[in-house]
XYZ file of C-alpha atoms in Angstrom:
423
model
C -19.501 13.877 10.035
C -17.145 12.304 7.869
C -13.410 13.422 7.457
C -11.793 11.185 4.545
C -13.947 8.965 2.052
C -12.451 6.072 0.982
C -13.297 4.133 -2.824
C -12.349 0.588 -3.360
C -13.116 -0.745 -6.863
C -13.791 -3.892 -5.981
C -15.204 -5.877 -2.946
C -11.939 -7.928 -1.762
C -10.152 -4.275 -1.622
C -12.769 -2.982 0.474
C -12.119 -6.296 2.608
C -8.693 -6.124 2.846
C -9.391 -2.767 4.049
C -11.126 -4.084 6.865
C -8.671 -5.752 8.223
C -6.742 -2.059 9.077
C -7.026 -0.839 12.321
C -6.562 -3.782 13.870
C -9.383 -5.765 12.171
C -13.150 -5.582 11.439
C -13.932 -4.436 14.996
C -12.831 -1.514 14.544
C -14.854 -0.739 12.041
C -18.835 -0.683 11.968
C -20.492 -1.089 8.896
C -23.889 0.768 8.313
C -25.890 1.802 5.096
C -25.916 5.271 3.924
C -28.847 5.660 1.253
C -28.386 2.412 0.310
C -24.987 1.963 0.242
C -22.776 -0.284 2.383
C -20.520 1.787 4.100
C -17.849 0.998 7.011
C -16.819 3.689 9.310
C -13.951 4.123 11.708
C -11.839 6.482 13.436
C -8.078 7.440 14.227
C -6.683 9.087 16.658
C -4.068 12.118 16.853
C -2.265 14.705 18.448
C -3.724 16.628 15.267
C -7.390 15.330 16.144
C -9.287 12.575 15.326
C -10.227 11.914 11.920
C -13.296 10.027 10.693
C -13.114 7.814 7.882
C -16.243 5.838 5.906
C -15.251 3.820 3.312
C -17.255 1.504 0.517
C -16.186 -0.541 -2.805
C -18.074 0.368 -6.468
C -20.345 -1.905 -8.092
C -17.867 -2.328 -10.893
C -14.394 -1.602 -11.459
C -13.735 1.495 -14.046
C -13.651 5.823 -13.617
C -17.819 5.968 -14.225
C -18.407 3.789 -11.004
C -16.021 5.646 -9.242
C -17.344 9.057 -9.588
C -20.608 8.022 -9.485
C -19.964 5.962 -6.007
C -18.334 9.224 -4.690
C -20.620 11.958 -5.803
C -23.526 9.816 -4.290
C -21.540 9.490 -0.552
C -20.138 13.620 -1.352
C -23.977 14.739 -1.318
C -24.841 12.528 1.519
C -22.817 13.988 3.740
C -23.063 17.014 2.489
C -19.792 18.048 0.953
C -18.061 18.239 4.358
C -15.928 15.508 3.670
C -12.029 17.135 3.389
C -10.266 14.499 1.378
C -10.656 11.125 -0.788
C -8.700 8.232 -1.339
C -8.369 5.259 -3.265
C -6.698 1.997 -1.974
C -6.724 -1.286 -4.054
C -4.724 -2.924 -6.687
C -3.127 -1.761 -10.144
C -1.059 -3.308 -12.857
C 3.034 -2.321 -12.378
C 5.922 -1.743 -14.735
C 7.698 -4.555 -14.579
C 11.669 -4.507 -13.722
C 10.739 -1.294 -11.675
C 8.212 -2.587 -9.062
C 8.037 -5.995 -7.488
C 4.313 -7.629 -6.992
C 3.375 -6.107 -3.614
C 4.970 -3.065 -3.975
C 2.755 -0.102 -3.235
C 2.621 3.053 -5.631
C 1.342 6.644 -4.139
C 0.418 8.450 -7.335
C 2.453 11.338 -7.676
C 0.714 12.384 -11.020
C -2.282 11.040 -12.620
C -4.045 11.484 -16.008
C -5.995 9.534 -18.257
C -4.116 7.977 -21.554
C -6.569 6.560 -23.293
C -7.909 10.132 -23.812
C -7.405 12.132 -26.995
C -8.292 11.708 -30.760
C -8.038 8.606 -32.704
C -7.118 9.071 -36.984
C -6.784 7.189 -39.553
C -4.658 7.718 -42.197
C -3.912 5.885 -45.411
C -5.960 2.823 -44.044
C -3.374 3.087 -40.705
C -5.135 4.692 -37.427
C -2.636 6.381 -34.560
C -4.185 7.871 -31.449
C -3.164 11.103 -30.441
C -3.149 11.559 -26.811
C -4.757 15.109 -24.766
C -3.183 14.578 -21.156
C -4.906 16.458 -18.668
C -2.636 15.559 -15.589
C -3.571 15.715 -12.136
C -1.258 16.061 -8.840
C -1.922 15.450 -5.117
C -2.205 18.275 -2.786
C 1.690 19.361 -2.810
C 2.105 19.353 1.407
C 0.523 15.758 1.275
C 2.486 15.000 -1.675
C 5.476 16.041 0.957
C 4.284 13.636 3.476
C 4.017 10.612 0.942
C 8.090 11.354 0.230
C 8.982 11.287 3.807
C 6.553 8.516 4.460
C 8.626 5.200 5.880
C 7.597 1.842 7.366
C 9.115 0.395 10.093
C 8.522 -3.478 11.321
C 4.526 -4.286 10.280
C 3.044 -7.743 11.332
C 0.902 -7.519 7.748
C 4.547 -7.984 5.817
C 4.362 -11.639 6.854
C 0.959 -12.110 4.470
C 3.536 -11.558 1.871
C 4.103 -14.581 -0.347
C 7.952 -15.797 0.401
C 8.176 -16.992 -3.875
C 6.094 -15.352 -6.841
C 5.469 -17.198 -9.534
C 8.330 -15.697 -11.730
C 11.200 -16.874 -8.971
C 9.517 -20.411 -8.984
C 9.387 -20.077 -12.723
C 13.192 -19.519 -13.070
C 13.647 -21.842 -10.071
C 12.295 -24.791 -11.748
C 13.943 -24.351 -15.345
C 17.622 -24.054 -13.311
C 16.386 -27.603 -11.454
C 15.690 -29.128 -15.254
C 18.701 -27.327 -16.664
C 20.416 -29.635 -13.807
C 18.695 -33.081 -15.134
C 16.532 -32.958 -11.603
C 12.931 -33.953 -12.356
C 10.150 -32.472 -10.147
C 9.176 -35.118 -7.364
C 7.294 -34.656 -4.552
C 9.656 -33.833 -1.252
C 10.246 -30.606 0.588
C 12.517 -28.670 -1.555
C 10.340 -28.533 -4.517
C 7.086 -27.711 -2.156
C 9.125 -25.078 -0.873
C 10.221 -23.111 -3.554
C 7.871 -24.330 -6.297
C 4.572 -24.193 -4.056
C 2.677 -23.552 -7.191
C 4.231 -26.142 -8.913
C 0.783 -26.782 -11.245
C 0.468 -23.188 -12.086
C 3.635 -22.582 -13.212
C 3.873 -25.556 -14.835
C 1.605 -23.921 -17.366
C 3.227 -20.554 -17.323
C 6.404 -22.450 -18.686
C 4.788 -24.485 -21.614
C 2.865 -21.028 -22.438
C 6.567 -19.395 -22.691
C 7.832 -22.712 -24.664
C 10.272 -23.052 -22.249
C 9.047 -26.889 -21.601
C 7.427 -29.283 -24.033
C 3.836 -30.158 -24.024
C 4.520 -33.610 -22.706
C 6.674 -34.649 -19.658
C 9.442 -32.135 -17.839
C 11.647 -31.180 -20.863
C 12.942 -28.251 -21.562
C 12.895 -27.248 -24.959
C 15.297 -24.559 -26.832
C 13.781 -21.430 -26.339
C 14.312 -22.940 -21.954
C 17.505 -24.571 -22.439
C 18.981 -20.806 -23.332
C 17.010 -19.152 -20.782
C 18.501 -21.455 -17.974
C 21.817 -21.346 -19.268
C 21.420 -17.430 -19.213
C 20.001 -18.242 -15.897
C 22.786 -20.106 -15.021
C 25.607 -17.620 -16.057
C 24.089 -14.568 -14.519
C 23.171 -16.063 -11.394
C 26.693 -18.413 -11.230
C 26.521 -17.971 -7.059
C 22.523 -19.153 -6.808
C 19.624 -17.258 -7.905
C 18.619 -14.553 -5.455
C 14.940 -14.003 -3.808
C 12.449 -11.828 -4.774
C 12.907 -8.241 -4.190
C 11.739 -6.896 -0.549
C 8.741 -4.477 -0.558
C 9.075 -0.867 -1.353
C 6.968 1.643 -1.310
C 7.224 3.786 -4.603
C 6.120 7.671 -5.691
C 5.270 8.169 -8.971
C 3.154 8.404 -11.627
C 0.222 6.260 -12.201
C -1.896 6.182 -15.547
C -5.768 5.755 -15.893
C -7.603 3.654 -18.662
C -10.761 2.347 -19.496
C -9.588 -1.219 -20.160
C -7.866 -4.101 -18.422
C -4.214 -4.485 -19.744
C -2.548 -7.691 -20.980
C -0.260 -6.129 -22.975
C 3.586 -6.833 -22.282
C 4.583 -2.997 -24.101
C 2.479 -0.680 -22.203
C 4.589 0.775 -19.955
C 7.079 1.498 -21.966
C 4.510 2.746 -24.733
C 3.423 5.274 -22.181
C 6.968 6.314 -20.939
C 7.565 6.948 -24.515
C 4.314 8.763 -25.085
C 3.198 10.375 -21.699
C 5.521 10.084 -19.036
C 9.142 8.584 -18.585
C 8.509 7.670 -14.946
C 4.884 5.860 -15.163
C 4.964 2.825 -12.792
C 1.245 1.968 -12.487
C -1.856 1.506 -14.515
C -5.137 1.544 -13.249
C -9.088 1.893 -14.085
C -10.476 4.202 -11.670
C -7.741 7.089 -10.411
C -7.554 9.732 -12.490
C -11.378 10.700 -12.609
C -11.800 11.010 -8.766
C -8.522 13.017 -9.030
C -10.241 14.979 -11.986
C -13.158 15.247 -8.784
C -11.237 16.078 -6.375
C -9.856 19.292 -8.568
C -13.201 20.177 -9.607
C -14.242 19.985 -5.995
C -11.103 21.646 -4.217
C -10.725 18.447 -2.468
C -7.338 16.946 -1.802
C -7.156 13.061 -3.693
C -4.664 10.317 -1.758
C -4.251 6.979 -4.348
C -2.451 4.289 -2.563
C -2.551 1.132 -5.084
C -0.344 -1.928 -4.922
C 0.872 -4.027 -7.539
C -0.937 -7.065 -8.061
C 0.646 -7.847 -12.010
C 2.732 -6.411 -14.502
C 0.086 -5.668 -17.139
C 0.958 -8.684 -19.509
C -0.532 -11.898 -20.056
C 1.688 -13.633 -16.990
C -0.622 -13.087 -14.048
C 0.074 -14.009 -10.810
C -2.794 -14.133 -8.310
C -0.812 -15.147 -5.036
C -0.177 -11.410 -4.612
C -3.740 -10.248 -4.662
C -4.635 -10.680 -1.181
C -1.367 -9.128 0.268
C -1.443 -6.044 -2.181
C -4.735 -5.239 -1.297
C -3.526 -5.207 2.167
C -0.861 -3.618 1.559
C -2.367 -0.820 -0.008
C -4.800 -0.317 2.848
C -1.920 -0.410 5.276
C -0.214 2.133 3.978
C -3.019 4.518 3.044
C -4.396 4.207 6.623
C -0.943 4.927 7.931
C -0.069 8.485 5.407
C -3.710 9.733 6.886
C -2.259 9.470 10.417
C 0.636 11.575 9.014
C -1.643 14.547 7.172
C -4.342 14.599 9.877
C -2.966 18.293 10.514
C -3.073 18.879 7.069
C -6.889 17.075 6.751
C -8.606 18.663 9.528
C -8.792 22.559 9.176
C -7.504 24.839 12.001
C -10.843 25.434 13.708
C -11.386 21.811 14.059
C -8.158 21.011 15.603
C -8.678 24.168 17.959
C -12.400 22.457 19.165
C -10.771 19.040 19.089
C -7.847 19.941 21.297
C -9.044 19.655 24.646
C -10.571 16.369 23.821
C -7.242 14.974 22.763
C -5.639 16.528 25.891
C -7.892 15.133 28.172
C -7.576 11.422 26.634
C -3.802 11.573 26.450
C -2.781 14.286 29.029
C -1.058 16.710 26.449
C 1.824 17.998 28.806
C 2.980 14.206 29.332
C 3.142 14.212 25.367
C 5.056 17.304 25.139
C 7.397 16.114 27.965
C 8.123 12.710 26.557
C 8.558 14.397 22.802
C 11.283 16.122 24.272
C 13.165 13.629 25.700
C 12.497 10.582 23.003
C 12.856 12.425 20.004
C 13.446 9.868 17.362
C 12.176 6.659 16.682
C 14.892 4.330 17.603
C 14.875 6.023 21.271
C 11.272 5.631 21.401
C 11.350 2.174 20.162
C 13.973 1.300 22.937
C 12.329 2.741 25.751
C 8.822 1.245 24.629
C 10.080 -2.107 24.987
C 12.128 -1.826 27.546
C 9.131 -0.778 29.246
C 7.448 -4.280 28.617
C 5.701 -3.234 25.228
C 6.231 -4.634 21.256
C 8.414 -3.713 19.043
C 5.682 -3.688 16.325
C 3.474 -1.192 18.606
C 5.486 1.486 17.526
C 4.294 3.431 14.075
C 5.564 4.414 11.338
C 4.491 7.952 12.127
C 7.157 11.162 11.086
C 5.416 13.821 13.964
C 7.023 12.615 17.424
C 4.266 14.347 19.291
C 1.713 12.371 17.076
C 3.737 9.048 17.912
C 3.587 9.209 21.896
C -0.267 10.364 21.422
C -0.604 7.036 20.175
C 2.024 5.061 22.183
C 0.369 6.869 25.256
C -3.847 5.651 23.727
C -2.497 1.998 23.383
C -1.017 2.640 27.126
C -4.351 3.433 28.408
C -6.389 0.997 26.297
C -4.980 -2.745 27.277
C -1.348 -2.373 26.060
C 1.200 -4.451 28.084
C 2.465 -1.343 28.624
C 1.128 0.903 31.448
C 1.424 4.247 31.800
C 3.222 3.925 35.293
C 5.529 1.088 33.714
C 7.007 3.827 31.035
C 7.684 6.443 33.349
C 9.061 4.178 35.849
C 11.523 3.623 33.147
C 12.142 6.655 31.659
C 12.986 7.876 35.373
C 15.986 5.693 35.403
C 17.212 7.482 32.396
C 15.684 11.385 34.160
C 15.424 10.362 37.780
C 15.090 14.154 38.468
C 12.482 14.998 35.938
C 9.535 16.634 37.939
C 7.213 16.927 35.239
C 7.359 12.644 35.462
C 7.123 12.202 38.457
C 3.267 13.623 39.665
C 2.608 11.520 36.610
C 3.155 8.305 38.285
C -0.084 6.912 40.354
């Protein structure tokens, strides 16, 4: 039985969401009546949820209700939530490529009526808007990341930083040449190349820059008089996220749409708001985790693609481990719980949730104990946390079991409960 269906648009989404979980072998891919489908589980204090995942045919609201109704009846209707993880256009100035975007509100603006009047057609838009379950909506603004080894697939320069980069180097009469400072924050020196001549900011021919540059790195220049900073670091956005039936390379949209729809819109995307129309129809909750891959205009930049996609994933995988109470209805987490007790040894849990109560004390303790700094989750429920400190403990951590009490029992040398714990 499957918990929580999960719709990728395209293939390399589905691929980056693969790599979750600690990689591909933790999922196994089967076909369900005919489709390609990967399955895995996670495991809570809550219980354990079971997740099956697959990517449409083509990108676009059809596909995606089409590719989730077919997997819906398949396993007949049981399944208790669906996401979305992938990529989506974001508003530029308010997101950073990379950043990932869990959809507060959806709706569709490209529906409505078109008229034309006096030769001159305007579209008047019907928004039928669409919200996330409000308790997981809860979880999404509490949700927080803490150190995550798939931040370093992040790309250290997008192409807009190189871009202003290399106009301050020409503003300075220093011609590209090939040595280390120029392959290390121009390491897309070709691509950008063109980006500039398609701004006019250089001439055709050769490294110069021409007016329109000149001004931009002399506004360059005076804003930035102490060196121009990096990128942004990665955030993690809620807000609204707009559906239509077209890709975007148009440098106004967002702001049309804040105008028109909705003043806080930071994504567009192709799929969303129809499996969130679904999930409404069908009383079941809808989770879209999407992650900014470009702004929407004509300036593309496809060094990000990989890591949002990632990204996305990531994320998504880790706000299921946070609603698994809310996913899995009370009479499966009743049957479930002396499963979960007998794998983790529930009274240890309760015990250490009382005396490492925050993350910082539980990251401290975990590592003092011999374990990684990046073991630890980014998961809000303490009880939920040691369930999974206390799995990877048990299944080939470099942390024991006996190594963390030992530990804890120099901060609690009295505590009882601890010590018929320790082999």
């Amino acid at each position: 039985m499957t918990d929580v269906l999960i719709i990728c648009a395209l293939r390399d989404e589905y691929n980056a969401l693969l790599k979750t979980l600690g990689g591909e072998t933790s999922w196994k891919e089967e076909v369900v009546d005919g489709w390609t489908v990967a399955k895995a589980k996670i495991a809570s204090a809550s219980g354990t949820l079971s997740l099956m995942a697959t990517w449409q045919n083509f990108m676009g609201r059809e596909q995606a209700i089409a590719a989730t109704t077919s997997l819906l009846q398949q396993e007949k209707n049981r399944i208790k939530c669906i996401c979305m993880t992938g990529i989506c256009a974001g508003r530029r100035g308010k997101v950073h490529l990379g950043d990932v975007i869990f959809a507060d509100r959806l709706w569709s603006y490209d529906a409505g009526k078109s008229v034309v009047i006096g030769g001159v057609e305007s579209f008047q838009g019907d928004q039928l808007q669409f919200r996330p379950n409000p308790k997981i909506l809860q979880r999404m603004q509490s949700f927080k990341l803490e150190e995550e080894k798939w931040l370093k697939f992040r790309p250290l320069y997008s192409l807009d930083y190189q871009e202003r980069w290399l106009i301050l180097q020409l503003f300075e009469g220093i011609q590209p040449t090939d040595n280390e400072i120029f392959k290390t924050y121009c390491p897309s020196f070709s691509e950008v190349i063109k980006r500039l001549k398609k701004r006019n900011w250089i001439t055709l021919q050769g490294f110069n820059l021409t007016d329109e540059g000149l001004k931009e790195a002399a506004t360059l220049k005076e804003e930035y008089l102490f060196g121009l900073p990096n990128d942004p670091d990665f955030s993690l956005h809620i807000a609204p996220m707009a559906t239509g039936s077209t890709v975007k390379e148009d440098e106004n949209i967002f702001n049309y749409l804040a105008d028109r729809d909705m003043r806080k819109v930071l994504g567009i995307d192709m799929e969303a708001s129809g499996l969130a129309a679904l999930g409404e129809i069908l009383d079941i909750p809808i989770i879209i985790s999407k992650a900014v891959s470009d702004y929407g205009d004509t300036f593309k930049d496809d060094t990000y693609r990989h890591f949002a996609s990632r990204a996305a994933a990531e994320c998504l995988i880790k706000l299921l481990i946070n609603c698994s109470d809310l996913i899995l209805d009370n009479q499966e987490i009743n049957e479930l719980i002396p499963e979960v007790s007998a794998l983790s040894n529930k009274g240890l849990i309760n015990e250490l949730s009382t005396l490492y109560y925050d993350v910082n004390s539980i990251r401290s303790i975990w590592v003092k104990s011999g374990g990684k700094p990046s073991d630890i989750s980014n998961i809000s429920n303490i009880s939920d946390l040691w369930f999974e400190l206390i799995h990877k403990a048990t299944n080939g951590a470099n942390v024991t079991i006996d190594d963390l009490i030992k530990n804890i029992l120099i901060d609690f040398p009295k505590n009882q409960s601890l010590i018929k714990h320790i082999n």
